[in-house]
mmCIF file of C-alpha atoms in Angstrom:
data_model
loop_
_atom_site.group_PDB
_atom_site.id
_atom_site.type_symbol
_atom_site.label_atom_id
_atom_site.label_comp_id
_atom_site.label_asym_id
_atom_site.label_seq_id
_atom_site.Cartn_x
_atom_site.Cartn_y
_atom_site.Cartn_z
ATOM 1 C CA MET S 219 50.284 136.022 73.817
ATOM 2 C CA THR S 220 48.442 132.654 74.389
ATOM 3 C CA GLU S 221 50.568 130.341 76.617
ATOM 4 C CA HIS S 222 51.374 126.661 75.372
ATOM 5 C CA TYR S 223 52.482 123.365 76.586
ATOM 6 C CA THR S 224 55.143 121.320 74.621
ATOM 7 C CA VAL S 225 54.724 117.570 74.617
ATOM 8 C CA ALA S 226 57.594 117.356 77.154
ATOM 9 C CA LYS S 227 55.462 119.474 79.508
ATOM 10 C CA LEU S 228 52.396 117.350 78.950
ATOM 11 C CA ARG S 229 54.237 114.256 79.944
ATOM 12 C CA GLU S 230 55.398 115.739 83.021
ATOM 13 C CA ARG S 231 51.726 116.557 83.941
ATOM 14 C CA GLY S 232 50.607 112.954 83.309
ATOM 15 C CA TRP S 233 49.828 113.030 79.605
ATOM 16 C CA SER S 234 50.712 110.039 77.434
ATOM 17 C CA PRO S 235 51.128 110.168 73.614
ATOM 18 C CA ALA S 236 47.862 108.305 73.314
ATOM 19 C CA MET S 237 45.899 110.675 75.586
ATOM 20 C CA ILE S 238 47.338 113.641 73.647
ATOM 21 C CA ARG S 239 46.114 112.210 70.446
ATOM 22 C CA ALA S 240 42.596 111.246 71.981
ATOM 23 C CA LEU S 241 41.949 114.413 74.016
ATOM 24 C CA LEU S 242 43.765 117.199 72.330
ATOM 25 C CA GLY S 243 44.240 116.186 68.690
ATOM 26 C CA PRO S 244 46.284 118.057 66.413
ATOM 27 C CA PRO S 245 48.668 120.770 68.031
ATOM 28 C CA ASP S 246 47.450 124.435 68.082
ATOM 29 C CA ARG S 247 50.724 125.508 66.538
ATOM 30 C CA LEU S 248 54.156 124.323 65.579
ATOM 31 C CA ALA S 249 57.396 126.011 66.672
ATOM 32 C CA SER S 250 61.047 125.622 65.645
ATOM 33 C CA ASN S 251 63.003 123.519 67.891
ATOM 34 C CA PRO S 252 65.113 125.808 70.072
ATOM 35 C CA MET S 253 68.060 123.379 70.641
ATOM 36 C CA PHE S 254 68.243 121.824 67.038
ATOM 37 C CA ARG S 255 67.024 124.126 64.146
ATOM 38 C CA SER S 256 67.230 121.206 61.630
ATOM 39 C CA ALA S 257 64.886 119.022 63.816
ATOM 40 C CA ALA S 258 61.234 118.631 63.070
ATOM 41 C CA PRO S 259 58.984 121.547 64.485
ATOM 42 C CA MET S 260 57.706 121.158 68.111
ATOM 43 C CA PRO S 261 53.913 120.674 68.603
ATOM 44 C CA LEU S 262 52.520 123.127 70.990
ATOM 45 C CA TYR S 263 49.080 123.012 72.851
ATOM 46 C CA GLU S 264 47.231 125.790 74.338
ATOM 47 C CA THR S 265 47.279 126.033 78.072
ATOM 48 C CA GLU S 266 43.606 126.689 78.553
ATOM 49 C CA ARG S 267 42.594 123.868 76.310
ATOM 50 C CA VAL S 268 44.897 121.566 78.272
ATOM 51 C CA LEU S 269 43.695 122.618 81.447
ATOM 52 C CA ILE S 270 39.962 122.182 80.397
ATOM 53 C CA ALA S 271 40.977 118.745 79.031
ATOM 54 C CA GLU S 272 42.447 117.724 82.389
ATOM 55 C CA GLU S 273 39.224 118.480 84.289
ATOM 56 C CA SER S 274 37.302 115.934 82.285
ATOM 57 C CA GLU S 275 36.196 112.534 83.159
ATOM 58 C CA ALA S 276 37.982 111.149 79.892
ATOM 59 C CA PHE S 277 41.166 112.297 81.121
ATOM 60 C CA ALA S 278 40.921 110.894 84.614
ATOM 61 C CA GLY S 279 40.028 107.517 83.008
ATOM 62 C CA LEU S 280 42.871 107.514 80.502
ATOM 63 C CA ARG S 281 45.228 108.625 83.150
ATOM 64 C CA ASP S 282 44.217 105.791 85.521
ATOM 65 C CA ARG S 283 44.443 103.159 82.891
ATOM 66 C CA ALA S 284 47.883 104.529 81.846
ATOM 67 C CA GLU S 285 49.046 104.368 85.532
ATOM 68 C CA ARG S 286 47.782 100.749 85.731
ATOM 69 C CA ARG S 287 49.628 99.865 82.523
ATOM 70 C CA SER S 288 52.785 101.587 83.852
ATOM 71 C CA ARG S 289 52.588 99.532 87.104
ATOM 72 C CA ALA S 290 52.086 96.438 85.306
ATOM 73 C CA ALA S 291 54.983 97.037 83.115
ATOM 74 C CA LEU S 292 57.357 97.738 86.034
ATOM 75 C CA LEU S 293 56.148 94.514 87.754
ATOM 76 C CA ALA S 294 56.892 92.679 84.609
ATOM 77 C CA ALA S 295 60.317 94.086 84.304
ATOM 78 C CA ASP S 296 60.995 93.297 87.827
ATOM 79 C CA ARG S 297 60.206 89.623 87.073
ATOM 80 C CA ARG S 298 62.340 89.596 83.964
ATOM 81 C CA ARG S 299 65.219 91.275 85.926
ATOM 82 C CA ASP S 300 64.888 88.447 88.671
ATOM 83 C CA GLU S 301 64.726 85.713 86.031
ATOM 84 C CA THR S 302 67.905 87.117 84.661
ATOM 85 C CA LEU S 303 69.708 87.161 88.003
ATOM 86 C CA ARG S 304 68.502 83.535 88.773
ATOM 87 C CA ARG S 305 69.834 82.408 85.513
ATOM 88 C CA ILE S 306 73.391 83.979 86.306
ATOM 89 C CA ALA S 307 73.034 82.421 89.865
ATOM 90 C CA ARG S 308 72.829 78.996 88.189
ATOM 91 C CA VAL S 309 75.815 79.379 85.720
ATOM 92 C CA PRO S 310 78.473 76.930 86.697
ATOM 93 C CA ILE S 311 81.668 78.827 87.316
ATOM 94 C CA THR S 312 84.612 76.243 86.514
ATOM 95 C CA VAL S 313 88.245 77.433 87.117
ATOM 96 C CA PRO S 314 90.453 74.306 85.993
ATOM 97 C CA VAL S 315 93.434 73.699 88.232
ATOM 98 C CA VAL S 316 96.571 74.434 86.164
ATOM 99 C CA GLY S 317 100.264 74.660 87.284
ATOM 100 C CA TRP S 318 101.349 78.003 88.015
ATOM 101 C CA ASP S 319 104.112 78.012 85.573
ATOM 102 C CA VAL S 320 101.789 76.753 82.747
ATOM 103 C CA LEU S 321 99.132 79.183 83.550
ATOM 104 C CA THR S 322 101.422 82.121 83.502
ATOM 105 C CA ARG S 323 102.837 81.124 80.307
ATOM 106 C CA GLN S 324 99.343 80.677 78.740
ATOM 107 C CA ALA S 325 98.243 84.150 80.335
ATOM 108 C CA VAL S 326 101.266 85.917 78.668
ATOM 109 C CA ALA S 327 100.417 84.168 75.348
ATOM 110 C CA HIS S 328 96.895 85.268 75.783
ATOM 111 C CA ARG S 329 97.910 88.790 76.421
ATOM 112 C CA ASN S 330 100.145 88.879 73.454
ATOM 113 C CA ARG S 331 97.529 87.705 71.250
ATOM 114 C CA LEU S 332 95.083 90.355 72.478
ATOM 115 C CA ASP S 333 97.918 93.030 71.998
ATOM 116 C CA ALA S 334 98.353 91.826 68.184
ATOM 117 C CA GLU S 335 94.656 91.860 67.619
ATOM 118 C CA ARG S 336 94.384 95.412 68.626
ATOM 119 C CA ALA S 337 96.431 96.393 65.527
ATOM 120 C CA TRP S 338 93.498 95.072 63.458
ATOM 121 C CA ASP S 339 91.189 97.921 64.589
ATOM 122 C CA ARG S 340 93.912 100.526 65.424
ATOM 123 C CA PRO S 341 96.545 101.029 62.712
ATOM 124 C CA ASP S 342 98.411 103.277 64.854
ATOM 125 C CA HIS S 343 98.954 100.422 67.496
ATOM 126 C CA ILE S 344 102.212 98.609 67.363
ATOM 127 C CA PRO S 345 102.122 95.157 69.136
ATOM 128 C CA ALA S 346 104.723 94.887 71.841
ATOM 129 C CA PRO S 347 104.973 91.145 72.756
ATOM 130 C CA ALA S 348 105.851 90.290 76.285
ATOM 131 C CA ARG S 349 108.144 87.789 77.651
ATOM 132 C CA GLU S 350 107.139 85.744 80.780
ATOM 133 C CA GLY S 351 110.330 86.298 82.624
ATOM 134 C CA GLU S 352 110.484 90.053 82.060
ATOM 135 C CA VAL S 353 106.922 90.744 83.536
ATOM 136 C CA ASP S 354 106.481 92.175 87.156
ATOM 137 C CA GLU S 355 104.376 90.227 89.381
ATOM 138 C CA PRO S 356 101.405 92.674 89.613
ATOM 139 C CA THR S 357 101.046 92.833 85.915
ATOM 140 C CA LEU S 358 101.488 89.089 85.561
ATOM 141 C CA GLN S 359 98.785 88.570 88.085
ATOM 142 C CA ARG S 360 96.356 90.988 86.139
ATOM 143 C CA TRP S 361 96.963 88.955 82.951
ATOM 144 C CA VAL S 362 96.525 85.636 84.592
ATOM 145 C CA VAL S 363 93.080 86.895 86.037
ATOM 146 C CA ASN S 364 92.090 88.144 82.599
ATOM 147 C CA TYR S 365 93.013 84.798 80.970
ATOM 148 C CA LEU S 366 91.036 82.869 83.596
ATOM 149 C CA ARG S 367 87.947 85.050 83.163
ATOM 150 C CA HIS S 368 87.919 84.835 79.396
ATOM 151 C CA GLU S 369 89.380 81.505 78.434
ATOM 152 C CA LEU S 370 88.753 79.190 81.211
ATOM 153 C CA THR S 371 85.258 80.218 82.173
ATOM 154 C CA ALA S 372 81.877 80.854 80.357
ATOM 155 C CA TYR S 373 82.450 84.659 80.970
ATOM 156 C CA ASN S 374 82.154 86.006 77.461
ATOM 157 C CA SER S 375 79.357 83.760 76.255
ATOM 158 C CA GLU S 376 77.370 84.498 79.369
ATOM 159 C CA LEU S 377 77.849 88.174 78.743
ATOM 160 C CA GLU S 378 76.779 87.880 75.157
ATOM 161 C CA GLY S 379 73.824 85.996 76.302
ATOM 162 C CA LEU S 380 72.858 88.905 78.590
ATOM 163 C CA PHE S 381 72.706 91.339 75.567
ATOM 164 C CA GLY S 382 69.204 93.058 75.468
ATOM 165 C CA ARG S 383 67.756 91.384 78.502
ATOM 166 C CA VAL S 384 66.069 93.287 81.285
ATOM 167 C CA GLY S 385 68.553 93.262 84.273
ATOM 168 C CA GLN S 386 71.537 93.041 81.782
ATOM 169 C CA ALA S 387 73.737 95.399 84.140
ATOM 170 C CA ALA S 388 72.763 93.731 87.235
ATOM 171 C CA GLY S 389 73.391 90.318 85.728
ATOM 172 C CA MET S 390 76.779 91.342 84.670
ATOM 173 C CA ARG S 391 77.645 92.504 88.018
ATOM 174 C CA LEU S 392 76.628 89.294 89.581
ATOM 175 C CA LEU S 393 78.296 87.265 86.996
ATOM 176 C CA ARG S 394 81.644 89.141 87.462
ATOM 177 C CA GLN S 395 81.317 88.898 91.170
ATOM 178 C CA ARG S 396 80.826 85.171 91.034
ATOM 179 C CA ILE S 397 83.862 84.798 88.784
ATOM 180 C CA TYR S 398 86.207 86.908 90.953
ATOM 181 C CA GLU S 399 85.188 84.937 94.051
ATOM 182 C CA ALA S 400 85.809 81.605 92.254
ATOM 183 C CA ILE S 401 89.260 82.254 91.102
ATOM 184 C CA PRO S 402 90.861 82.805 94.522
ATOM 185 C CA ARG S 403 89.356 79.649 95.784
ATOM 186 C CA VAL S 404 91.604 77.848 93.164
ATOM 187 C CA TYR S 405 94.531 80.329 93.189
ATOM 188 C CA PRO S 406 94.602 82.170 96.530
ATOM 189 C CA ARG S 407 97.571 84.238 95.379
ATOM 190 C CA LEU S 408 95.122 86.064 92.996
ATOM 191 C CA THR S 409 92.881 87.213 95.854
ATOM 192 C CA ASP S 410 94.022 90.822 95.960
ATOM 193 C CA GLU S 411 94.037 91.197 92.133
ATOM 194 C CA CYS S 412 90.555 89.676 91.989
ATOM 195 C CA ARG S 413 89.386 92.285 94.529
ATOM 196 C CA ARG S 414 91.022 95.046 92.678
ATOM 197 C CA GLN S 415 89.458 94.118 89.457
ATOM 198 C CA LEU S 416 85.918 93.733 90.948
ATOM 199 C CA HIS S 417 86.293 97.112 92.641
ATOM 200 C CA SER S 418 87.429 98.964 89.328
ATOM 201 C CA ARG S 419 84.565 97.227 87.478
ATOM 202 C CA GLU S 420 81.964 98.219 90.125
ATOM 203 C CA SER S 421 82.733 101.919 89.443
ATOM 204 C CA PRO S 422 79.986 103.888 87.885
ATOM 205 C CA SER S 423 81.951 104.423 84.657
ATOM 206 C CA SER S 424 82.364 100.685 84.012
ATOM 207 C CA ASP S 425 78.516 100.266 83.924
ATOM 208 C CA ALA S 426 78.704 101.676 80.379
ATOM 209 C CA ILE S 427 79.238 98.278 79.316
ATOM 210 C CA GLY S 428 75.723 97.440 80.044
ATOM 211 C CA ILE S 429 74.390 99.987 77.607
ATOM 212 C CA GLY S 430 73.672 99.203 74.068
ATOM 213 C CA ARG S 431 75.592 96.589 72.281
ATOM 214 C CA TRP S 432 77.683 94.055 74.132
ATOM 215 C CA GLN S 433 81.442 94.863 74.146
ATOM 216 C CA PRO S 434 84.581 93.137 75.752
ATOM 217 C CA ASP S 435 85.084 94.224 79.356
ATOM 218 C CA PRO S 436 86.669 97.602 79.511
ATOM 219 C CA GLY S 437 89.107 96.374 82.037
ATOM 220 C CA ASP S 438 90.880 94.205 79.607
ATOM 221 C CA ARG S 439 92.106 97.252 77.404
ATOM 222 C CA ASP S 440 95.278 97.343 79.777
ATOM 223 C CA ALA S 441 95.704 93.569 79.254
#
C-alpha cells in the first residue's frame, strides 16, 4: 500500500499551505477523518511525490521565503506586544483617599449590587444582601479591594481596551500588578489581601481570561 502524508504531517516537515498548493497540487486521495466522521475528508499526498518535491530548488526557495516571513511576523508580534506593555505602563493608576468607614460601606453596597446582578444571568441564584457589621474582616477586605479595582480605577476600561491586542495576557498581568501595588500605598491594611489576590490571579488557570472575548475578572465571582 502506498504511504501518504496528511496536511498535518506536511506542516511538521516545513510545508505551508501555499507550498502544498504550488508544488503538490490536488491530493492523491481523500480519506475520512478518523476522529470526526462528519468532518470533511482529509487530503492525503503520496510520500514518494512529497520526497521528490522536497529535493527540488523550488521547495528550498519557497521554504526560505516562508521562514523569512515567519521570522518577520514574530518580530512584528514582539513589537506589538512591547507597545501594549508600554501603553499599560503609562496608564495612570489613581486610588482616591476615602475614609475607611465610607469605603467599607461603599464596598458592601458594590458587592450586594453584583450579587443581585448575578440573578439576571442565573435564575437559580438567590441574592443574599450582606450587612456591613455582619461581615468578617478578611471578607470585608476582599470586597474593598474588588471595589477599588473596579470602581475607583480604570481597571475594567483598560482590560476592555486590551481585547484582541498582541500581548493581551501579559498586559493584563502588568495592569493587575500595578493596581495591586497601588492600593496598599493608600490603604496599607489591604497589603496582604492584594498580595493574595495577585497570587491567585497569576495561577495558570487565571490566564483563561486572556483567551477570546473579554470577561470580568474570574476572581470577582466570590465577591
